[in-house]
Every structure is written in C-alpha cells, then in structure tokens.
C-alpha cells in the first residue's frame, strides 16, 4: 500500500509492505472447513490459511469459526474467492470480505483515515480524531486542466487544439503541447488537478491523443497509465438509462472531476469530511454516490467491531400475507392541500426526520424482529414489528453522529461567518448522505438493507405527522397541507409559532423548526380533476424570499 504524506510544502511517499488482506469462508461444520483446508493447496494463488473466530452477521452475539484465506497477491483475491464460490452450491459455503475496497480495509486495520494528522515514527499512528468536528486541513495546491478541440462532439481521433491550465493556454501541435503540459505539471507540482469532465473526456482524450502521437504522459507524482483500469457502466435509475464513466485516478496527486455529485454539493471541504468519515481515499470518495458513502461508513464500523461482510448478499423479504403487505408497503403521509390563495400561512419542518426516527427507535436490520427480544414492548406503529431492547443497531450507530454533526455545522455556519462556506458545504453533503441512508434501507442490493426497516421508518413518519397535525389543531391552527415531514398551518389567533415548535419537538423527540411565515401562498389544482396537487405550490415569505416547488419559474 502506498501512502502520500504532506509535511508543510513537502510531499513524502511511504510504502507499507505488511498489509495482508484475506477473505473468509464459513460453513456450519468445523470439520468441513478443516477438510476444505486440505483440498485448497492445489490452487496456486492461495497462500496461508487458518481457522479464526469471526462474527459473520451484525446480529451475532458470539463469533463463529471461519476459514481465513490469504492469497499470495492482492490481485488473486477475487480469483481465489470465485474458485471456492463455484463449490459453494454443493458444499453450502458462504464467503465474506471478498469485494471490500483494499484501501478502506488497510486504513481500518491500521487505524488511520484520509486527511488525518499522523506520525510515522516509530510506526504509523494518527494524532487526529476521525469524528472531530473541527480539524486541521492541509494546504493543498491545485490547478485546473481543460482541453480544446474545436469540435462540439469530439471523437477519439479529434486532435487537441489547445490546453488550458489555470487560465494559461498552451497552443500549437499536439506533439509539442502534450510534453509542455507534462513539464508544467512537474514544475508547478500541484496536489490537486481539477477538471470539469475529466473522467468522461479530458483525461481519457489526453491519453488517446498522446498514444496516437507515440508519446507517454505522466500527470501523477509517479508513472501510471492515464487509461482507466476499469470500464464504464450503464445502469437504470428512476426511469432513465444513465452512464457512469470509468474513473481516471492519479498516483500521488488528486484528480477531482468537478462534475461529480459529491463535489458539486460539498466542494473540497465536504469531500474531505466525507473521506475522513468513510475511510475512503479522496479520489474514490469524490466519485461515489451518497448511498455508497453511507454504506462505506457502515462497512467501516462493522469491520472495526470484528464483523465479516457477506459477499453476494441474498437476504429475502420476510413472508407477508396480502393484508400485511398492503398495510406495510406505504410511503410517507401526504395531506391533500386546499386549492387557492392563502395569506399568513406558517410552514414548519422536522429536522432530519427519517434519520432521527432510525436513531430514536433503534431501527436496523439486526434489531427488527430479533431473536433476543421475543416480548419486546417497543413495536412499530400499525405494523407491530418488534424492535430489540438490548442492543443498538449498526444503522443508528452510524447515523446518530452524522445527525449531530450536521446540526453542529449548521450552527457553526451562523456563528462563524468567516468560515460559513466551509461549514455549509459539509452540512450539505451530510444532508444528502442522511437522506440516502433512509432509501438504502429498502434497497435490495444494499449491504445493510432490509425492506422491513424501510417500512418501519415510513410507519413512524406517518404516525408522527398525524400526531403533529392533531397537536396543531389543539393549539388553534388549521392544517392546510402536509408532506412527509412538513406542515402548512393557518394560525387562528396563535402568534407564538416558536413556542408551538418547542412543544412539538419535546413531545415527538425530533426538532421541529419554523421554516417561515408566508405573506401569501398558492396551492395549485390538479389539471385532471381539480383536486389539490400534492407538490405544486409557490409563495412569498415575510423575508421577501420566493419559494417555488413543482412548476417552471420564469
């Protein structure tokens, strides 16, 4: 494993040669594992093997005996696991810790994380706290790289007509510009190279044009090919077919594509915060989705707690009758709005409602319908699912510090105007991570997903909004509209809206905030039947801010 350390303005390369990743094989019979050990030496890529104790499920109270297999080389790990997996159908083997990122495994094993303050003598150790709110960030130098081709849709054989580097323009023949770019990068020695579409265009096209001219180009701090190691992939999401280009990763230098969602939402401050929390290298963290980020945090916590991570998760949905399915398979509560123009309307919103529901009610795959609490008094509204009373689940353990962290950053943005931009970026990325965490509980391929968790969170959300509506009516409000975690209220004599929010927050256990008071607000009708459209409205706050949802704005 190669680490790059920044000491003032100097860069130091550190090689760690003692890291030996393994994967684990489980079988209910210990004797079967011993027999497997005697059969596997015929596979050339397998190195050392040993029987160890490991928890193979986040719900396991005690560890079980598993076979740890250490391949001879990193690159052999998937091949070894695939060979054993082919036997699994007959022998009923279950494999763990196969497809984890090696960089994350190394950092968890070494108790370090990206952008940490570290000491290297006598051995590598961190002087930093991974979950610190305020931490030092190194001074990172950067350049912005762009290509010009003169074509609206360049093909692989379209020549480069110009290269921009922080506003400086290199022009001329490709065989002159490309070496000049390499010399400029070497001389400036930036820590970060920013591109606008580096993964999909700039870096791959630069590599193709260099190869066409018989040139080699190095943008990292050590030689490496600019050609991506993996191919891009197409996937279907929310009714659209999308394409994700392969990542163009540099060695010893950071390549950040500014078009990525993570960077566009959080900037460099949010990206650094995400990398620290997830134990993923910065270049990797900048290219993943918020859902992958929350999964990485869960995986990290599981590994630190000695839990092996299952390969090819295949947990089925619990059996339900048709009546139970109709009751459970519902989303958040939405009230039909009163169509028309209203004045003096109050909007209130719960802060991180779904994440707080997970934390407050201990919702996690291993805590729902657990074996240890058959008579649990804590049950999900409407559904009756039992929730564990003896231990805290992995999802609440991961989500709780993120909720507190986001609230802290929002408060710091108000109290420290000079650094408000940094804190807002961090809070913004945490918001998306927390939102996605709820969705991933119902995602069948999520490592820690379970549809019953998703159903339980929605059930609690519906219960909370209905109870809040009843409280509002008791305090003299008319409820005009409600969407999942927000209510629009017409006050009939009530003026102290902050007092009402405090009462609800104390009763529900989740902060309710006053979003604002509207001078006027318009709820629009559905074109088909004239009923109130659920998510199409616009209005003007007392502050002068206009809020528009669900319609085009000119």
GROMACS .gro file of N, CA and C in nm, residues 347 349 486 488 515 518 521 537-541 545-549:
model
   51
  347UNK      N    1  -4.517   2.766   0.777
  347UNK     CA    2  -4.460   2.636   0.737
  347UNK      C    3  -4.363   2.589   0.844
  349UNK      N    4  -4.110   2.243   0.964
  349UNK     CA    5  -4.045   2.122   0.911
  349UNK      C    6  -3.971   2.051   1.024
  486UNK      N    7  -4.328   1.799   0.664
  486UNK     CA    8  -4.359   1.942   0.665
  486UNK      C    9  -4.509   1.964   0.676
  488UNK      N   10  -4.815   2.292   0.657
  488UNK     CA   11  -4.852   2.430   0.630
  488UNK      C   12  -4.977   2.460   0.712
  515UNK      N   13  -4.000   2.710   0.934
  515UNK     CA   14  -3.940   2.740   0.804
  515UNK      C   15  -3.964   2.886   0.767
  518UNK      N   16  -4.554   3.292   0.541
  518UNK     CA   17  -4.578   3.342   0.406
  518UNK      C   18  -4.668   3.467   0.410
  521UNK      N   19  -4.952   3.246  -0.020
  521UNK     CA   20  -4.912   3.112  -0.066
  521UNK      C   21  -5.022   3.058  -0.156
  537UNK      N   22  -4.669   2.421  -0.563
  537UNK     CA   23  -4.711   2.542  -0.490
  537UNK      C   24  -4.604   2.648  -0.502
  538UNK      N   25  -4.642   2.773  -0.474
  538UNK     CA   26  -4.544   2.880  -0.468
  538UNK      C   27  -4.595   2.988  -0.373
  539UNK      N   28  -4.502   3.059  -0.311
  539UNK     CA   29  -4.543   3.161  -0.214
  539UNK      C   30  -4.429   3.254  -0.179
  540UNK      N   31  -4.463   3.364  -0.112
  540UNK     CA   32  -4.364   3.465  -0.075
  540UNK      C   33  -4.355   3.474   0.077
  541UNK      N   34  -4.234   3.449   0.131
  541UNK     CA   35  -4.212   3.461   0.275
  541UNK      C   36  -4.211   3.608   0.318
  545UNK      N   37  -3.829   3.626   0.041
  545UNK     CA   38  -3.782   3.512  -0.038
  545UNK      C   39  -3.901   3.441  -0.103
  546UNK      N   40  -3.886   3.407  -0.230
  546UNK     CA   41  -3.990   3.336  -0.303
  546UNK      C   42  -3.958   3.187  -0.303
  547UNK      N   43  -4.056   3.104  -0.269
  547UNK     CA   44  -4.038   2.958  -0.270
  547UNK      C   45  -4.129   2.898  -0.375
  548UNK      N   46  -4.070   2.821  -0.465
  548UNK     CA   47  -4.144   2.761  -0.576
  548UNK      C   48  -4.113   2.613  -0.581
  549UNK      N   49  -4.216   2.530  -0.587
  549UNK     CA   50  -4.196   2.385  -0.594
  549UNK      C   51  -4.289   2.323  -0.699
   0.00000   0.00000   0.00000
